[in-house]
mmCIF file of C-alpha atoms in Angstrom:
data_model
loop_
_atom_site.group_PDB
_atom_site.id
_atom_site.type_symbol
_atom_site.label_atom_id
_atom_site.label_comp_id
_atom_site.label_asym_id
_atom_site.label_seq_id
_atom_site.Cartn_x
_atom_site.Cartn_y
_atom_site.Cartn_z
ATOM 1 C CA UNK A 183 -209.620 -137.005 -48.679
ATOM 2 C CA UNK A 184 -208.875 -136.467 -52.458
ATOM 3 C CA UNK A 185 -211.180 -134.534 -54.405
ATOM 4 C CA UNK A 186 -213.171 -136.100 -56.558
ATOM 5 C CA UNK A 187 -214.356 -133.653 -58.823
ATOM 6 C CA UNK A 188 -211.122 -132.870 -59.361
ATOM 7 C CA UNK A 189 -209.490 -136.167 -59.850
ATOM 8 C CA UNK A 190 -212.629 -136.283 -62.204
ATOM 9 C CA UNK A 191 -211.441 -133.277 -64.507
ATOM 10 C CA UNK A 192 -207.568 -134.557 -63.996
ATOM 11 C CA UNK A 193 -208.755 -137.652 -65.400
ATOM 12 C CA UNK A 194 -210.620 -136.202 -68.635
ATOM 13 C CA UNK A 195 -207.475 -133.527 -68.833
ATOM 14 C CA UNK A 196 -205.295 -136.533 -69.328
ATOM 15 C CA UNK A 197 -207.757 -138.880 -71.819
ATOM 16 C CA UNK A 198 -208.591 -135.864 -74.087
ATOM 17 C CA UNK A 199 -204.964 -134.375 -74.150
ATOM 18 C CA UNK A 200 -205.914 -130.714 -73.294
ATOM 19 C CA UNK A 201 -207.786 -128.555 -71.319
ATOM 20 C CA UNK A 202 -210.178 -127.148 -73.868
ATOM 21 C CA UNK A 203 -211.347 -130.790 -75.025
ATOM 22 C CA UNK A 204 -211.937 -132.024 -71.407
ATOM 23 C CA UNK A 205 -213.588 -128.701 -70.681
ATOM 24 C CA UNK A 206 -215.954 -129.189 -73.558
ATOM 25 C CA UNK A 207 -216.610 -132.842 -72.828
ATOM 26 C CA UNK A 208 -217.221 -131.989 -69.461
ATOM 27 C CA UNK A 209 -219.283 -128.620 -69.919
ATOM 28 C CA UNK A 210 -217.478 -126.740 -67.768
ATOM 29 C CA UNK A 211 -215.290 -123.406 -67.967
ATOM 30 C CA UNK A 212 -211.603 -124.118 -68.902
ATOM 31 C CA UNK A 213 -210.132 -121.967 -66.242
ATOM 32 C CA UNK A 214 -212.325 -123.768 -63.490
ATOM 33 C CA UNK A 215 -211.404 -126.825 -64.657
ATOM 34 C CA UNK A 216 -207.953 -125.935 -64.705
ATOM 35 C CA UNK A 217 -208.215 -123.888 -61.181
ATOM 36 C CA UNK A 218 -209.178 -127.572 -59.742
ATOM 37 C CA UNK A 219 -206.437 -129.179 -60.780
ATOM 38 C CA UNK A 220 -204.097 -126.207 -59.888
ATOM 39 C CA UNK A 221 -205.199 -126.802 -56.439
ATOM 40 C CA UNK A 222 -204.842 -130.285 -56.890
ATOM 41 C CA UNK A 223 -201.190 -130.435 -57.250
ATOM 42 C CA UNK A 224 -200.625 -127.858 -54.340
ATOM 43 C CA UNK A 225 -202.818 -129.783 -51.678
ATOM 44 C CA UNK A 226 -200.542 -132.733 -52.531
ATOM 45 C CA UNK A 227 -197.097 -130.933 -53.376
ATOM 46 C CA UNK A 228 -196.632 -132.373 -56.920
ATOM 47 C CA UNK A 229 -196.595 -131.651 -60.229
ATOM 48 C CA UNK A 230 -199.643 -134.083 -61.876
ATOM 49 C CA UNK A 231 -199.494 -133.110 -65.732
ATOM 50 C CA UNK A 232 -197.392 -131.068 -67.867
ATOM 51 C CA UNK A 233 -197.898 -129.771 -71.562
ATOM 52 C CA UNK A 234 -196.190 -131.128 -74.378
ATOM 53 C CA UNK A 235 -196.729 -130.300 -78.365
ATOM 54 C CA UNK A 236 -198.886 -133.261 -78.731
ATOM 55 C CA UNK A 237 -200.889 -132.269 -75.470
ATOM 56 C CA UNK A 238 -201.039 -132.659 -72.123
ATOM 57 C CA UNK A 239 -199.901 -135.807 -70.319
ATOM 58 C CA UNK A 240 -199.938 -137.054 -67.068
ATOM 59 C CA UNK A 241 -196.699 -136.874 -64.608
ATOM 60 C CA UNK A 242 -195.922 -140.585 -62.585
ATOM 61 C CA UNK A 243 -198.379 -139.016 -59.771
ATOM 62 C CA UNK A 244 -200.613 -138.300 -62.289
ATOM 63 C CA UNK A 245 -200.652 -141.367 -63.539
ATOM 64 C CA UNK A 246 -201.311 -142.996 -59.582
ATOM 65 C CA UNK A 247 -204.073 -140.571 -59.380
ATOM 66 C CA UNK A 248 -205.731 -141.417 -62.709
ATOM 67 C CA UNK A 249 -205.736 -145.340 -61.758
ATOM 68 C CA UNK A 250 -206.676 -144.453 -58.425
ATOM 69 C CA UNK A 251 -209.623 -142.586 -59.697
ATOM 70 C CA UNK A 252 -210.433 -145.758 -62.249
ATOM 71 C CA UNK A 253 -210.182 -148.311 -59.232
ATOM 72 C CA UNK A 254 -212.216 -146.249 -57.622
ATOM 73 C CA UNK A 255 -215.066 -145.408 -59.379
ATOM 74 C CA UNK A 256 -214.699 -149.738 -60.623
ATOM 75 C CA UNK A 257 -214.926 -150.515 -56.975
ATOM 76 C CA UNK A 258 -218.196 -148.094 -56.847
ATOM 77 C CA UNK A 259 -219.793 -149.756 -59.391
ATOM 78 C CA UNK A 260 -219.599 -153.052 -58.311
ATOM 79 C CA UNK A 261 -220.737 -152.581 -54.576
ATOM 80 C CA UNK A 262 -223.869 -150.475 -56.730
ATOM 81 C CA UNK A 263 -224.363 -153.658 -58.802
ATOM 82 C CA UNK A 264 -224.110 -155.912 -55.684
ATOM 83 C CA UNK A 265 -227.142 -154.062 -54.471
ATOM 84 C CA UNK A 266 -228.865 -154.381 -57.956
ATOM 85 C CA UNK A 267 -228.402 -157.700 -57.701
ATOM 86 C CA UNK A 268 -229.841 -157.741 -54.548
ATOM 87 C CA UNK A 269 -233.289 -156.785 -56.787
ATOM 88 C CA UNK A 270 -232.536 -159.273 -58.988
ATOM 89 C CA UNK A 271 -230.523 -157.517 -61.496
ATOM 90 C CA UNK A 272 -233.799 -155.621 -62.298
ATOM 91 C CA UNK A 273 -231.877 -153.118 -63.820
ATOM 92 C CA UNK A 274 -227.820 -152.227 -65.046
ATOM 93 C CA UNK A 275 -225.724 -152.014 -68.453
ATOM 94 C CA UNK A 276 -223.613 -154.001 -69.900
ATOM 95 C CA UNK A 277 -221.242 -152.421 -72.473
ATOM 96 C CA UNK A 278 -219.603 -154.829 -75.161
ATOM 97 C CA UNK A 279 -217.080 -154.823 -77.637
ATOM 98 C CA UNK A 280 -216.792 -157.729 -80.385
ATOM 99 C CA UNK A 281 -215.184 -159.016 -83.440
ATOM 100 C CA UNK A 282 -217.663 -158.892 -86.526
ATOM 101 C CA UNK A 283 -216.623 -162.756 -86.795
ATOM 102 C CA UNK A 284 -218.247 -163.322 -83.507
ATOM 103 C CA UNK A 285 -221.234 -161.456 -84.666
ATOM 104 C CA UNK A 286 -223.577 -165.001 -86.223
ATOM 105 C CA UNK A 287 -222.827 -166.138 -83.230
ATOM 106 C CA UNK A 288 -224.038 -163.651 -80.774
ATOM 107 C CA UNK A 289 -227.041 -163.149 -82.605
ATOM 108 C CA UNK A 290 -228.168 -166.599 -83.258
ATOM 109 C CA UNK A 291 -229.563 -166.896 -79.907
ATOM 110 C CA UNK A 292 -227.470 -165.672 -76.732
ATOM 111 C CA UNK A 293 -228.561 -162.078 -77.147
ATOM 112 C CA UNK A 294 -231.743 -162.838 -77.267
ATOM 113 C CA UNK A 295 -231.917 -164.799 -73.921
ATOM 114 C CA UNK A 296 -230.157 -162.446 -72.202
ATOM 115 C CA UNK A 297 -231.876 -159.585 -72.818
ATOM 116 C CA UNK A 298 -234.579 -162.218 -72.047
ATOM 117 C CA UNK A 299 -233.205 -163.174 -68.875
ATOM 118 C CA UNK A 300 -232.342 -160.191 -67.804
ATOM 119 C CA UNK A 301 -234.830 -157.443 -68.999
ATOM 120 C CA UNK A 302 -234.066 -154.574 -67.082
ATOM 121 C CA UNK A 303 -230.405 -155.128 -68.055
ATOM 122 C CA UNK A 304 -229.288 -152.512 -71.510
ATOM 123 C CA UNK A 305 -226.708 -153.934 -73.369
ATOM 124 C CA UNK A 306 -224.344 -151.776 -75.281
ATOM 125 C CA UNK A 307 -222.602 -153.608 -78.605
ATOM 126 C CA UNK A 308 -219.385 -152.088 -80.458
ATOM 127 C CA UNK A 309 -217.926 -154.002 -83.373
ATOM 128 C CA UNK A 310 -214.072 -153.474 -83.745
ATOM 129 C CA UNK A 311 -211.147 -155.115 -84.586
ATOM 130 C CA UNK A 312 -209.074 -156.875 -81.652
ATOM 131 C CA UNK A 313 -206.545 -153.757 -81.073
ATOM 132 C CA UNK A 314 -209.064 -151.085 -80.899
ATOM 133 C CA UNK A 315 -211.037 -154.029 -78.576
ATOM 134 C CA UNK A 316 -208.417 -154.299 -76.511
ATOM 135 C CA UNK A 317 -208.094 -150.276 -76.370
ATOM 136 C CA UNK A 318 -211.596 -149.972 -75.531
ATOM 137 C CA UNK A 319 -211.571 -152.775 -72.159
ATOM 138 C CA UNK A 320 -208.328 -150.918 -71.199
ATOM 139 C CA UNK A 321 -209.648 -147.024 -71.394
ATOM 140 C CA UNK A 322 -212.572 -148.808 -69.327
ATOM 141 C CA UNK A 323 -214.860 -147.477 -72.544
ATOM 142 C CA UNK A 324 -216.826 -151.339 -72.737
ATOM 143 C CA UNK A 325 -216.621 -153.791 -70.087
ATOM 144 C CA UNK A 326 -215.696 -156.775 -71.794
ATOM 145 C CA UNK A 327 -214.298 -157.669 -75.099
ATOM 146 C CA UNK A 328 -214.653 -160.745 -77.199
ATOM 147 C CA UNK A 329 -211.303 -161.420 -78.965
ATOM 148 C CA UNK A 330 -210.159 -163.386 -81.724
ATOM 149 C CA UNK A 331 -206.282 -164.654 -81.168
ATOM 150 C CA UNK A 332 -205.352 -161.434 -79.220
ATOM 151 C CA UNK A 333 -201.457 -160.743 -78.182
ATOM 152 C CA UNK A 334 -200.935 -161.463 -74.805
ATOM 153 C CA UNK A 335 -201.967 -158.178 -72.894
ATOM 154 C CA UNK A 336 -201.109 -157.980 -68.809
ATOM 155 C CA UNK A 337 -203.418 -155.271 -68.649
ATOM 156 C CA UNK A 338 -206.157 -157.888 -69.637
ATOM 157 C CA UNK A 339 -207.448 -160.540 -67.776
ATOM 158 C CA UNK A 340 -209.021 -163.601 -69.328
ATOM 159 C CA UNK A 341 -212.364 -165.029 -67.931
ATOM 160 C CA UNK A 342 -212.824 -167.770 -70.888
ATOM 161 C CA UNK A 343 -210.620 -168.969 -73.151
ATOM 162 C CA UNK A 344 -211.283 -172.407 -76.081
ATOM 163 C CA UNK A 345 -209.201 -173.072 -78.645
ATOM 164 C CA UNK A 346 -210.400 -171.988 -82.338
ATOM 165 C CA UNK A 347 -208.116 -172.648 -84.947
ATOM 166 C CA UNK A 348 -207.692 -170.498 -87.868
ATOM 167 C CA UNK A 349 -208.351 -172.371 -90.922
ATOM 168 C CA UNK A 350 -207.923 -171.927 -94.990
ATOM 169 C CA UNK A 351 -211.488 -171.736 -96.304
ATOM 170 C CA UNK A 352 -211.674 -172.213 -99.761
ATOM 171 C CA UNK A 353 -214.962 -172.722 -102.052
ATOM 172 C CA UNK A 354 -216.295 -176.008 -102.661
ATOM 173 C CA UNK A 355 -214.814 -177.799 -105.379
ATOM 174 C CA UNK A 356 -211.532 -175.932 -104.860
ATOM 175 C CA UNK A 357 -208.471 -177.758 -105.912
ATOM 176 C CA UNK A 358 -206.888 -177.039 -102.132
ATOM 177 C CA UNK A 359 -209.613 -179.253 -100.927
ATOM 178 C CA UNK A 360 -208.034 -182.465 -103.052
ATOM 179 C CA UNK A 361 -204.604 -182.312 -100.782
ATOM 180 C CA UNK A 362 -204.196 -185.085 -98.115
ATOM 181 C CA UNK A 363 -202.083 -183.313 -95.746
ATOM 182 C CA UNK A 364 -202.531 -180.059 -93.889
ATOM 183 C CA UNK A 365 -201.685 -176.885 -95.930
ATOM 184 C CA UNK A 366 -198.623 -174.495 -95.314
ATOM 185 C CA UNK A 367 -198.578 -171.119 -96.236
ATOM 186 C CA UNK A 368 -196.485 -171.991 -99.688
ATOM 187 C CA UNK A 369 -199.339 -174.272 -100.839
ATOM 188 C CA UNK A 370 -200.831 -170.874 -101.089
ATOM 189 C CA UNK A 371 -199.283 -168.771 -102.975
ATOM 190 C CA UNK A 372 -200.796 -169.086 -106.686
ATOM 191 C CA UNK A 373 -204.030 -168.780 -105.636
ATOM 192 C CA UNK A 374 -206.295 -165.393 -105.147
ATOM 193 C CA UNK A 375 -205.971 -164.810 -101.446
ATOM 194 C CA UNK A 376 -208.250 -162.101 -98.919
ATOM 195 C CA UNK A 377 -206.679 -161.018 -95.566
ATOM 196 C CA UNK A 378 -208.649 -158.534 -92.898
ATOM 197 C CA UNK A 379 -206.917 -155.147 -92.203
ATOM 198 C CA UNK A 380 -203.528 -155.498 -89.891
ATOM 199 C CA UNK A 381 -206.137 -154.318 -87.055
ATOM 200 C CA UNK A 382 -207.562 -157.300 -86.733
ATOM 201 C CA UNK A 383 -206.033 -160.955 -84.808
ATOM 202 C CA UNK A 384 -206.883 -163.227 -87.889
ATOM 203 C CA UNK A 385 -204.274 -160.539 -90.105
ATOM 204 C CA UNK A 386 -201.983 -160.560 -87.082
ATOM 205 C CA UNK A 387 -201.754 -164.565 -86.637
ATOM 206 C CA UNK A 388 -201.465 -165.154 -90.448
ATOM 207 C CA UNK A 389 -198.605 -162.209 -90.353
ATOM 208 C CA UNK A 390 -196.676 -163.946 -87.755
ATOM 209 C CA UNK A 391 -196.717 -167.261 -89.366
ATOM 210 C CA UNK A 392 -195.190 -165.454 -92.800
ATOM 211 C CA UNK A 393 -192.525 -164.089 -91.121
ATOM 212 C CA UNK A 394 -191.683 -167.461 -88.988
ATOM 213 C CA UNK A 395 -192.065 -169.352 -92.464
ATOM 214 C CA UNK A 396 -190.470 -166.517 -94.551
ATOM 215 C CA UNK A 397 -192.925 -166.759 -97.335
ATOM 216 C CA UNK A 398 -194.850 -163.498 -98.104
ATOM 217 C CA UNK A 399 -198.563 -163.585 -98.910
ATOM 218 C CA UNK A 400 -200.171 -161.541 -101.466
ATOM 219 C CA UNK A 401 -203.556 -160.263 -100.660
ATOM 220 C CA UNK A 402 -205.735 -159.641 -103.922
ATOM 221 C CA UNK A 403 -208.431 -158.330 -101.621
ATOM 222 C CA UNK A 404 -208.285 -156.402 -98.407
ATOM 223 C CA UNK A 405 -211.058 -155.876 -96.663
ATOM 224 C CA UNK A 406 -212.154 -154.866 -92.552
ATOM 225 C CA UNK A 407 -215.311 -157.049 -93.283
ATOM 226 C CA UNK A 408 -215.636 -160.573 -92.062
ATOM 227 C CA UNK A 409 -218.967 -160.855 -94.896
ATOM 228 C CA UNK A 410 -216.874 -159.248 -97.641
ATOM 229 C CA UNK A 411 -213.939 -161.903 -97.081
ATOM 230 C CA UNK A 412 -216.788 -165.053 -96.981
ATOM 231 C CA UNK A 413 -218.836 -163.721 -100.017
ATOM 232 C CA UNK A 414 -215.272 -163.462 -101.763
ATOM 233 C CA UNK A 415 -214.928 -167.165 -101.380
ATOM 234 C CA UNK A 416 -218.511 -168.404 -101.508
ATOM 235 C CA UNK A 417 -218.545 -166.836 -105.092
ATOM 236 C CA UNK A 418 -214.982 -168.545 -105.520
ATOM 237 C CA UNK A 419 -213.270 -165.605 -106.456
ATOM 238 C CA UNK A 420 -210.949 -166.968 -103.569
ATOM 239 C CA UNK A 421 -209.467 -168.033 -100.821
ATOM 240 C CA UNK A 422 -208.956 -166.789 -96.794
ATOM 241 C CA UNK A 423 -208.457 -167.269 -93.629
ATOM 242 C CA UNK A 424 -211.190 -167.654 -90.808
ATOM 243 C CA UNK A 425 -211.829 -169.844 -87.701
ATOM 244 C CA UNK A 426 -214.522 -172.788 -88.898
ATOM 245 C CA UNK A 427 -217.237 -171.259 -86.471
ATOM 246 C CA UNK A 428 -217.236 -167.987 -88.256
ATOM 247 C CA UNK A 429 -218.395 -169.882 -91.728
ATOM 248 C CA UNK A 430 -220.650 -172.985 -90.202
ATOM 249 C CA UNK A 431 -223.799 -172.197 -91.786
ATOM 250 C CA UNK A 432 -221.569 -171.614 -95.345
ATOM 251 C CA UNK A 433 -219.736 -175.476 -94.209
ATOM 252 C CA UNK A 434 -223.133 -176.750 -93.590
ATOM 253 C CA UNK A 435 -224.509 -175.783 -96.640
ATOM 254 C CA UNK A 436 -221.467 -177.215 -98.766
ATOM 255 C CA UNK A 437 -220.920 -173.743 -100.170
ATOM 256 C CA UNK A 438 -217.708 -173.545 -98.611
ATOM 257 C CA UNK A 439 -214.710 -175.835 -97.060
ATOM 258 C CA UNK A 440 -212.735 -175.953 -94.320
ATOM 259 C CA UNK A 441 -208.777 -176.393 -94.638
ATOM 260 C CA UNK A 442 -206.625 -177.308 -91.432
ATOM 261 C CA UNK A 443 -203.315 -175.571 -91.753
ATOM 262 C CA UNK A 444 -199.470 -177.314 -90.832
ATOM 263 C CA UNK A 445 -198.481 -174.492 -88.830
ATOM 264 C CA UNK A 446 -198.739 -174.883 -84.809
ATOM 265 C CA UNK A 447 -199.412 -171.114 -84.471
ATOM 266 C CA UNK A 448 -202.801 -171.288 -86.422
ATOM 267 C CA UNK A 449 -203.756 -174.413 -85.180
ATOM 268 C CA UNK A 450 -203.196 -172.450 -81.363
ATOM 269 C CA UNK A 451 -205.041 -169.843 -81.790
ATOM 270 C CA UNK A 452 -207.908 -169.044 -78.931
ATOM 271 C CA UNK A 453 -210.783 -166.848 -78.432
ATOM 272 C CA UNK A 454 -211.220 -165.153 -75.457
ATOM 273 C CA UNK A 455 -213.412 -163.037 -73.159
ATOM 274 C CA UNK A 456 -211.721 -160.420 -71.332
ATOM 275 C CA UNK A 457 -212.026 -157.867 -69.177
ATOM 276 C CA UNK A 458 -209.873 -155.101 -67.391
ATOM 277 C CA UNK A 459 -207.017 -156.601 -65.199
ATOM 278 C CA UNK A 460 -208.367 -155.140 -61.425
ATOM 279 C CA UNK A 461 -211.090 -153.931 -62.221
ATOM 280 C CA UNK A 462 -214.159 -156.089 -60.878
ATOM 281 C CA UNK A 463 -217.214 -156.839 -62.982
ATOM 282 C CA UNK A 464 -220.389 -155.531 -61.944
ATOM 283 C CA UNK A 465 -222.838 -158.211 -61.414
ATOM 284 C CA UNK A 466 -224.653 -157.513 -64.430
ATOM 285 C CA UNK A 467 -221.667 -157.842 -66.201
ATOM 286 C CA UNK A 468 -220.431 -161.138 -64.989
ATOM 287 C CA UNK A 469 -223.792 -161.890 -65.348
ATOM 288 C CA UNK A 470 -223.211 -161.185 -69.407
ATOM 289 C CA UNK A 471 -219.716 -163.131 -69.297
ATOM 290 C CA UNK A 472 -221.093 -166.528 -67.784
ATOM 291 C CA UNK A 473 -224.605 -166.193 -70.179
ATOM 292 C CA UNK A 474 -221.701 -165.773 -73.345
ATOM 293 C CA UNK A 475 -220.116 -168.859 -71.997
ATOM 294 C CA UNK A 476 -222.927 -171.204 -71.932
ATOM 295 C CA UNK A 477 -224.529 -169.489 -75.289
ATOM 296 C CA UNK A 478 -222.053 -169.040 -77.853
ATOM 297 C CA UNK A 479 -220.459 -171.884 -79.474
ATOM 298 C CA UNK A 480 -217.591 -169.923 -79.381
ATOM 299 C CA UNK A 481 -216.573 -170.103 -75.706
ATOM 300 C CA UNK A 482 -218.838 -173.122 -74.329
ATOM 301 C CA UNK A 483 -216.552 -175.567 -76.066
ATOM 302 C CA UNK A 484 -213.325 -175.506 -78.243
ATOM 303 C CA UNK A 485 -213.744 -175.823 -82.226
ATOM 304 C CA UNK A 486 -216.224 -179.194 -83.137
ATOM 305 C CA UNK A 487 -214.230 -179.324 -86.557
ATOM 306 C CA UNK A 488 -216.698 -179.282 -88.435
ATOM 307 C CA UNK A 489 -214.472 -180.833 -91.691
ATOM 308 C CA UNK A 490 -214.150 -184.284 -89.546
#
């Protein structure tokens, strides 16, 4: 039998990159820590990390071990949650990462049932961009991830997926809003533009069409805030980039419009809820994933275009 306590420390060795971080995370004394994993490698005959200048990193074995140690502990959880749900999910944690653009959304109603729903389920919420999402799910720091037009990831498997174009939203009144046919990125160019930070999909998508297109867009505001980039247009300052769903209430209210784009790649783009490829979902979890499907309007149904 491996040892779990120190596949534990092996583990935290590799994710902090040293010895003295894992030993502080862990509150433990360095040279036990390292005495476990010493003992480790010589009950099993290999070498399972070594010590470079930017830390320590895990051998191939090392590697097995640390997924081992992942599956394991995923596989422990669930058959724990099974028996939770056994009482009803009366009690478990649910740890989220999300998009701010997703944010109206989840708070418009869904969190509310669920926490309704379930009450003796916590839920944890992180905002981040889709890259440091997608980080999170895989370093098995949230559970699921809500993601706006992510890259395709195999370390990530997809439990719902609708299509949500990304749009040109533009104030009302804007002369954009006068052309008949859909927009390319050149239609753009003279006017004040906003982009999100590269870290997030909506950058990544519009960066992908410049370079298929070969036209380069200059941002006049850059910003990691989905409410910075719609205040910049709803005060017409500008145009951006968003899927409809983020600005309803704004298209609703006529303080902003919604601009279909010519390029395929835009109109493609998909929002998805994802968790880590083999690693099951606790009940309460699962629970979360099929309570965000019926809820938000983002995954119960593909985009209503709204400008129809």
């Amino acid at each position: 039998m491996l040892n779990q306590r120190a596949l534990a420390y092996l583990n935290e060795v590799i994710r902090r990159g040293s010895l003295r971080r894992a030993a502080s995370y862990l509150d433990v004394d360095a040279s036990a820590l390292s005495r476990q994993i010493k003992a480790l490698e010589e009950s099993l005959g290999v070498a399972l990390c070594e010590r470079h200048g930017s830390g320590m990193h895990a051998t191939q074995a090392g590697k097995l071990l640390v997924e081992h140690y992942h599956s394991q502990r995923a596989a422990d959880e669930a058959v724990l949650s099974r028996l939770t749900a056994l009482q009803e999910l009366r009690r478990g944690e649910v740890r989220i990462a999300v998009g701010e653009g997703f944010i109206a959304d989840l708070v418009s109603a869904p969190l509310q049932t669920f926490l309704t729903a379930f009450s003796g389920i916590e839920l944890e919420v992180r905002m981040a961009g889709v890259n440091e999402a997608m980080s999170l799910v895989k370093d098995l720091e949230v559970d699921i991830a809500l993601l706006y037009a992510p890259p395709v990831d195999p370390q990530l498997h997809c439990h719902v997926e609708t299509l949500q174009p990304l749009d040109l939203i533009v104030p009302a009144g804007h002369p954009l809003a006068s052309k008949e046919k859909p927009l390319t990125l050149r239609d753009l160019t003279e006017w004040p533009l906003g982009l999100m930070d590269n870290c997030f999909g909506m950058r990544q998508m519009v960066a992908l069409v410049e370079q298929q297109e070969r036209v380069h867009l200059h941002a006049r505001l850059r910003t990691n805030s989905v409410s910075v980039l719609k205040n910049f247009v709803r005060s017409g300052i500008g145009i951006t980039f968003m899927p409809e769903l983020t600005v309803m209430k704004e298209v609703r209210s006529g303080d902003i419009h919604v601009l279909p784009m010519a390029h395929p790649a835009l109109n493609g783009a998909r929002a998805q809820i994802v968790s880590r490829t083999g690693r099951e979902l606790t009940v309460a979890a699962q629970a979360c994933v099929d309570h965000l499907q019926r809820g938000l309007r983002f995954f119960n149904a593909d985009a209503p275009r709204l400008m129809n």
